[in-house]
Amino acid sequence: MKAVVMAGGEGTRLRPMTANQPKPLLPVINRPIMEHVLRLLRRHGFTETVVTVQFLAALVRNYFGDGDELGMSLYYATEDTPLGTAGSVKNAADKLRDEPFLVISGDALTDIDLTDMIRFHRENGALVTIGLKRVPNPLEFGIVIVDERGRVERFLEKPTWGQVFSDTVNTGVYVMEPEVLDEIAAGESVDWSADVFPRLLARGAPLYGYVADGYWEDVGTHESYLRAQADVLSGRVRVDIDAFEVSPGVWVAEGASVDADAVLKGPLYVGDYAKVEAGAELREFTVLGSNVVVRQGAFLHRAVVHDNVYVGPSAHLRGCVVGKNSDLMTGVRIEEGAVVGDECIIEAEAYVSSGVKVYPFKTIEAGAVVNTSVIWEPRGQRSLFGPRGVSGLVNVEITPELCVRLASAYATTLRKGASVITSRDSSRAARALKRAVISALTASAINVLDLEAAPLPVSRFHTARENAVGGIALRTTPGDPQSVDIVFMDEHGADLSQGAQRKLERVFSRQEFRRAFPGEIAELSFPARAVEDYTHELLRCVDITGVRDADMKVVVDCAGGTSSLVLPSLLGRVGVEVLTVNNRLDDASPTETLAERRRALQRLSELVGSARAAFGVRFDPVGERIALVDETGQLISEERALLVVLDLVAAERRGGRVALPVTTTRVAEQVCRFHGVQVEWTSTALDALTAAARTEGMVFAADGRGGFVVPEFGPTVDGLAVFLRLLGLVARTRLSLSQIDARIPEARLLRRTVPTPWAAKGVVMRSVIEAAELYRIDTTDGVRVVAQDGSWALVLPDPAEAVTHLWAEAGDVDSAQSLLEHWARVVEEAAVT
């Protein structure tokens, strides 16, 4: 049997280490990762191997040659353009037609028992056998579920936490029959997991998963690169170490010179012809490449130093990587997570901060403290985006410099000459930071249409309807006046999808921004009739017939936010008596605490009761979400508000579809069924709700947190639009909100949050799937377990925090509580195993 080693990847997440060399050539214990892979193949009897290459292909060919030194015969299949994981193998089809073959990645460190995997493949008569491994964090891999015989039932490539239904992932090691190659179009970019395997699975082809007991580490990040070095030194993976073990865990290669007065505390590795002087101290998991010099007084702990590096006297390296041919002068300090590229000079007493990346061929001046500028900036959070966009403390986490880099990254994902909408809330911080955003966009050849202070729905409206490809809005974080959210929008005015967020994050992390030439600097303009155009279109699209004849009175609280810029012109054309409060821009208090919000809602309730109004509504400071008070002055909870508005819409439409997140009470299904309306369940991500709202036949959507979508006007959450729609619905139905609320059944939906370490989240979701074997399972978002009586529980990992959220609903509160406690125990037990 032949093997195929895929060695064409760029390894962009590993830059600057991969800025000028392919990822398979990165050294692990002084040998390229791919050499460890080839030696594994040789141990299992593979002698003929095809290597697929694309990025810096000549370097791979020059290093390994024909494979004679490894006792193998290597053939190379070169791609002119990237062909994907399957397309690259198809490119080598002329050498793989006769017999089954094994496919393995050239940049993953493993000692999987390939012989046993081949036996498994043959015994099951598989067309494809996928090597599987259980990992703590499955987000960056394809997750797979197999039955008790090992046959693949389901898989998903690179899920979000809400889509995680297992911790068993695809390792990229496959055993295949040659006829699989007929499934791949020649010369096209084709992926195994995204294209070929789903097609085969749908056809019922015999796809099997082999759960490996051996070691496997996808060396795709700086953290995993350091971890792989430590795992080899700890003996967790079986590889050949080309050195002598002079004392337990201390490996010294041929020709190395280690002074007797040097301090060595293993496990560690000293490469061939390296020199360690007296007084130097090498601590655990340090790796020195060939010809490295470590001078007296230097201290290295968990540091990986590539070939031909000079480490000067009293230098201090901890948890970092230093590229080949670099010089670190006297007293240099390089901190945790930092990476110094090839052929850099770090002059005396310079300090490279934690997480900083210095690209190849740079010089850091003596005494410099390096944490910004031409290097990558560290990030403390797990991902750039949170539930409200990019959020953080003003001038601490969200600085003008960060805004420039974020906007530059966003601009780099767009075409030159495109237009972007910008806006802000009433706060001074948002105003100042927006100026930095505008400067970066125009300097990157992106035209800016600035709405200045505007409600977020107005910004979304113009982003979708102007000749714009996206938008950026800055707002004060709800409940936290010290923080700000930066909301990025797509061409529909919706929040960026998960895929678009990842693309922006990759550009941001690499700091490879596009800049405009002087003649390409873009324009900044200010649309003259932004509010008027919005209100005109809103009144045209939303049905308000009957409002003038209903003789209604309503109370509206603008919360000192930007909705006060729209309501005067809007309400003047509706024909309803309105009592407005806080109808002004308040730049000193752009948000409110929970206590302040409760007091404001209490005041609204009192005004509605005393004014004998039909209802009251309070907008959030950016006009996106609303709170409702009925005619009796009773605050309607967010869950009940969704049901009340849903009932009004469904009763009038008597058909169509509504989009709701899976966390919504199933009482909504009863309401819809009564009125002949269908429910489409979506994930909890706001972009998923927006995408559903854009589909044909959608009459209503809501997120259950005061956010409502009016599909006939736009697909995004809009407090102003739903207020206008509510006026028309209440006027025409001749029923009060309390009467509508009273006819809707009570919901018995409970919620709990369980602390869950990041490393345990995949195990938790697999445990939930296994414990739900006898139930119906829905994986729209997280795992929803449905019993025969209709009661259900939802387990959903939080994408930003180390917790798991649970919901449970049943016919009565006691049953719902029992259900919630049962699944909470499943999560808690799995989290501590």
Short mmCIF file of N, CA, C and O in Angstrom, two decimals, residues 83-141:
data_model
loop_
_atom_site.label_atom_id
_atom_site.label_comp_id
_atom_site.label_asym_id
_atom_site.label_seq_id
_atom_site.Cartn_x
_atom_site.Cartn_y
_atom_site.Cartn_z
N LEU A 83 -5.51 23.19 -4.37
CA LEU A 83 -6.59 22.32 -4.86
C LEU A 83 -7.42 21.73 -3.72
O LEU A 83 -8.32 20.92 -3.98
N GLY A 84 -7.15 22.09 -2.47
CA GLY A 84 -7.89 21.53 -1.35
C GLY A 84 -7.35 20.16 -0.97
O GLY A 84 -6.52 19.57 -1.66
N THR A 85 -7.86 19.63 0.14
CA THR A 85 -7.32 18.36 0.66
C THR A 85 -7.59 17.20 -0.28
O THR A 85 -6.74 16.31 -0.44
N ALA A 86 -8.76 17.18 -0.92
CA ALA A 86 -9.07 16.09 -1.86
C ALA A 86 -8.48 16.36 -3.23
O ALA A 86 -7.97 15.44 -3.90
N GLY A 87 -8.54 17.62 -3.66
CA GLY A 87 -8.00 17.95 -4.98
C GLY A 87 -6.51 17.70 -5.08
O GLY A 87 -6.00 17.30 -6.14
N SER A 88 -5.78 17.88 -3.98
CA SER A 88 -4.34 17.64 -4.01
C SER A 88 -4.04 16.15 -4.19
O SER A 88 -3.08 15.77 -4.86
N VAL A 89 -4.88 15.29 -3.58
CA VAL A 89 -4.69 13.84 -3.76
C VAL A 89 -5.07 13.43 -5.17
O VAL A 89 -4.41 12.60 -5.80
N LYS A 90 -6.15 14.01 -5.69
CA LYS A 90 -6.55 13.73 -7.08
C LYS A 90 -5.41 14.11 -8.03
O LYS A 90 -5.20 13.44 -9.06
N ASN A 91 -4.67 15.14 -7.70
CA ASN A 91 -3.55 15.58 -8.54
C ASN A 91 -2.46 14.52 -8.64
O ASN A 91 -1.63 14.56 -9.54
N ALA A 92 -2.46 13.57 -7.69
CA ALA A 92 -1.48 12.48 -7.71
C ALA A 92 -2.12 11.16 -8.10
O ALA A 92 -1.57 10.09 -7.84
N ALA A 93 -3.29 11.21 -8.77
CA ALA A 93 -4.08 10.00 -9.04
C ALA A 93 -3.34 8.99 -9.90
O ALA A 93 -3.54 7.78 -9.77
N ASP A 94 -2.47 9.46 -10.80
CA ASP A 94 -1.79 8.51 -11.70
C ASP A 94 -0.87 7.55 -10.95
O ASP A 94 -0.50 6.50 -11.48
N LYS A 95 -0.52 7.85 -9.69
CA LYS A 95 0.33 6.95 -8.90
C LYS A 95 -0.48 6.15 -7.87
O LYS A 95 0.10 5.41 -7.07
N LEU A 96 -1.84 6.31 -7.86
CA LEU A 96 -2.64 5.71 -6.80
C LEU A 96 -3.79 4.84 -7.31
O LEU A 96 -4.67 4.47 -6.55
N ARG A 97 -3.78 4.48 -8.58
CA ARG A 97 -4.93 3.82 -9.17
C ARG A 97 -5.03 2.33 -8.85
O ARG A 97 -6.10 1.74 -8.92
N ASP A 98 -3.94 1.67 -8.49
CA ASP A 98 -3.92 0.21 -8.48
C ASP A 98 -4.40 -0.43 -7.19
O ASP A 98 -4.87 -1.57 -7.19
N GLU A 99 -4.29 0.25 -6.06
CA GLU A 99 -4.55 -0.40 -4.78
C GLU A 99 -4.98 0.63 -3.74
O GLU A 99 -4.86 1.84 -3.99
N PRO A 100 -5.51 0.17 -2.60
CA PRO A 100 -5.85 1.13 -1.53
C PRO A 100 -4.62 1.95 -1.13
O PRO A 100 -3.48 1.51 -1.30
N PHE A 101 -4.87 3.13 -0.59
CA PHE A 101 -3.76 3.99 -0.19
C PHE A 101 -4.12 4.70 1.11
O PHE A 101 -5.30 4.81 1.47
N LEU A 102 -3.11 5.18 1.80
CA LEU A 102 -3.28 5.91 3.06
C LEU A 102 -2.94 7.38 2.83
O LEU A 102 -1.95 7.69 2.17
N VAL A 103 -3.77 8.27 3.39
CA VAL A 103 -3.54 9.71 3.30
C VAL A 103 -3.25 10.22 4.71
O VAL A 103 -3.97 9.88 5.66
N ILE A 104 -2.22 11.03 4.85
CA ILE A 104 -1.85 11.56 6.16
C ILE A 104 -1.30 12.97 5.99
O ILE A 104 -0.70 13.30 4.96
N SER A 105 -1.53 13.81 6.98
CA SER A 105 -1.06 15.18 6.93
C SER A 105 0.42 15.24 7.26
O SER A 105 0.90 14.57 8.18
N GLY A 106 1.12 16.09 6.55
CA GLY A 106 2.55 16.25 6.79
C GLY A 106 2.88 17.25 7.86
O GLY A 106 4.06 17.50 8.13
N ASP A 107 1.86 17.83 8.48
CA ASP A 107 2.13 18.84 9.51
C ASP A 107 1.39 18.54 10.81
O ASP A 107 1.11 19.46 11.59
N ALA A 108 1.06 17.28 11.06
CA ALA A 108 0.47 16.87 12.34
C ALA A 108 1.37 15.83 12.98
O ALA A 108 1.85 14.91 12.31
N LEU A 109 1.63 15.97 14.26
CA LEU A 109 2.50 15.03 14.96
C LEU A 109 1.65 13.90 15.53
O LEU A 109 0.68 14.14 16.26
N THR A 110 2.00 12.66 15.19
CA THR A 110 1.18 11.53 15.61
C THR A 110 2.01 10.25 15.67
O THR A 110 3.06 10.15 15.02
N ASP A 111 1.52 9.29 16.45
CA ASP A 111 2.07 7.94 16.43
C ASP A 111 0.94 6.91 16.34
O ASP A 111 1.02 5.80 16.88
N ILE A 112 -0.15 7.31 15.66
CA ILE A 112 -1.30 6.42 15.48
C ILE A 112 -0.84 5.08 14.89
O ILE A 112 0.03 5.04 14.00
N ASP A 113 -1.44 4.00 15.34
CA ASP A 113 -1.11 2.65 14.85
C ASP A 113 -1.73 2.48 13.47
O ASP A 113 -2.87 2.05 13.32
N LEU A 114 -0.96 2.82 12.45
CA LEU A 114 -1.46 2.77 11.08
C LEU A 114 -1.76 1.33 10.65
O LEU A 114 -2.70 1.09 9.88
N THR A 115 -0.97 0.39 11.12
CA THR A 115 -1.19 -1.01 10.76
C THR A 115 -2.55 -1.48 11.26
O THR A 115 -3.30 -2.15 10.53
N ASP A 116 -2.90 -1.12 12.49
CA ASP A 116 -4.20 -1.52 13.03
C ASP A 116 -5.33 -0.81 12.32
O ASP A 116 -6.41 -1.37 12.12
N MET A 117 -5.10 0.42 11.91
CA MET A 117 -6.13 1.17 11.18
C MET A 117 -6.41 0.52 9.83
O MET A 117 -7.56 0.43 9.39
N ILE A 118 -5.36 0.06 9.16
CA ILE A 118 -5.53 -0.62 7.87
C ILE A 118 -6.28 -1.94 8.07
O ILE A 118 -7.16 -2.31 7.28
N ARG A 119 -5.96 -2.65 9.15
CA ARG A 119 -6.69 -3.89 9.46
C ARG A 119 -8.18 -3.59 9.64
O ARG A 119 -9.05 -4.29 9.11
N PHE A 120 -8.49 -2.56 10.40
CA PHE A 120 -9.88 -2.16 10.63
C PHE A 120 -10.57 -1.85 9.31
O PHE A 120 -11.72 -2.23 9.08
N HIS A 121 -9.89 -1.15 8.43
CA HIS A 121 -10.44 -0.79 7.13
C HIS A 121 -10.80 -2.03 6.33
O HIS A 121 -11.89 -2.13 5.76
N ARG A 122 -9.90 -2.98 6.28
CA ARG A 122 -10.12 -4.19 5.47
C ARG A 122 -11.21 -5.07 6.08
O ARG A 122 -12.05 -5.62 5.35
N GLU A 123 -11.23 -5.22 7.38
CA GLU A 123 -12.23 -6.07 8.02
C GLU A 123 -13.65 -5.55 7.83
O GLU A 123 -14.60 -6.35 7.75
N ASN A 124 -13.80 -4.25 7.73
CA ASN A 124 -15.14 -3.67 7.57
C ASN A 124 -15.53 -3.47 6.11
O ASN A 124 -16.65 -3.02 5.83
N GLY A 125 -14.62 -3.76 5.19
CA GLY A 125 -14.94 -3.55 3.77
C GLY A 125 -15.26 -2.09 3.48
O GLY A 125 -16.16 -1.78 2.69
N ALA A 126 -14.53 -1.19 4.12
CA ALA A 126 -14.83 0.24 4.00
C ALA A 126 -14.35 0.80 2.67
O ALA A 126 -13.35 0.35 2.10
N LEU A 127 -15.08 1.77 2.18
CA LEU A 127 -14.60 2.56 1.05
C LEU A 127 -13.59 3.59 1.55
O LEU A 127 -12.55 3.81 0.93
N VAL A 128 -13.92 4.22 2.70
CA VAL A 128 -13.02 5.18 3.34
C VAL A 128 -13.04 4.92 4.83
O VAL A 128 -14.11 4.74 5.42
N THR A 129 -11.89 4.89 5.46
CA THR A 129 -11.80 4.84 6.91
C THR A 129 -11.14 6.13 7.37
O THR A 129 -10.05 6.50 6.91
N ILE A 130 -11.82 6.83 8.28
CA ILE A 130 -11.34 8.13 8.77
C ILE A 130 -10.72 7.92 10.15
O ILE A 130 -11.37 7.39 11.05
N GLY A 131 -9.47 8.34 10.31
CA GLY A 131 -8.84 8.29 11.62
C GLY A 131 -9.45 9.34 12.54
O GLY A 131 -9.53 10.51 12.18
N LEU A 132 -9.88 8.92 13.72
CA LEU A 132 -10.55 9.81 14.66
C LEU A 132 -9.77 9.89 15.97
O LEU A 132 -9.07 8.96 16.35
N LYS A 133 -9.94 11.02 16.66
CA LYS A 133 -9.27 11.22 17.94
C LYS A 133 -10.15 12.11 18.80
O LYS A 133 -10.76 13.06 18.31
N ARG A 134 -10.21 11.82 20.11
CA ARG A 134 -10.97 12.66 21.03
C ARG A 134 -10.08 13.77 21.56
O ARG A 134 -8.99 13.51 22.06
N VAL A 135 -10.56 15.01 21.45
CA VAL A 135 -9.76 16.17 21.83
C VAL A 135 -10.59 17.08 22.74
O VAL A 135 -11.82 17.08 22.69
N PRO A 136 -9.93 17.90 23.60
CA PRO A 136 -10.67 18.79 24.50
C PRO A 136 -11.43 19.90 23.78
O PRO A 136 -12.53 20.25 24.16
N ASN A 137 -10.84 20.48 22.73
CA ASN A 137 -11.46 21.61 22.03
C ASN A 137 -11.63 21.26 20.56
O ASN A 137 -10.69 21.36 19.77
N PRO A 138 -12.86 20.88 20.15
CA PRO A 138 -13.06 20.42 18.78
C PRO A 138 -13.35 21.53 17.77
O PRO A 138 -13.64 21.23 16.61
N LEU A 139 -13.30 22.81 18.16
CA LEU A 139 -13.77 23.88 17.30
C LEU A 139 -13.02 23.98 15.97
O LEU A 139 -13.60 24.34 14.96
N GLU A 140 -11.73 23.69 15.96
CA GLU A 140 -10.94 23.88 14.75
C GLU A 140 -10.88 22.63 13.87
O GLU A 140 -10.13 22.60 12.91
N PHE A 141 -11.67 21.61 14.22
CA PHE A 141 -11.60 20.36 13.47
C PHE A 141 -12.99 19.94 13.01
O PHE A 141 -13.98 20.54 13.38
#
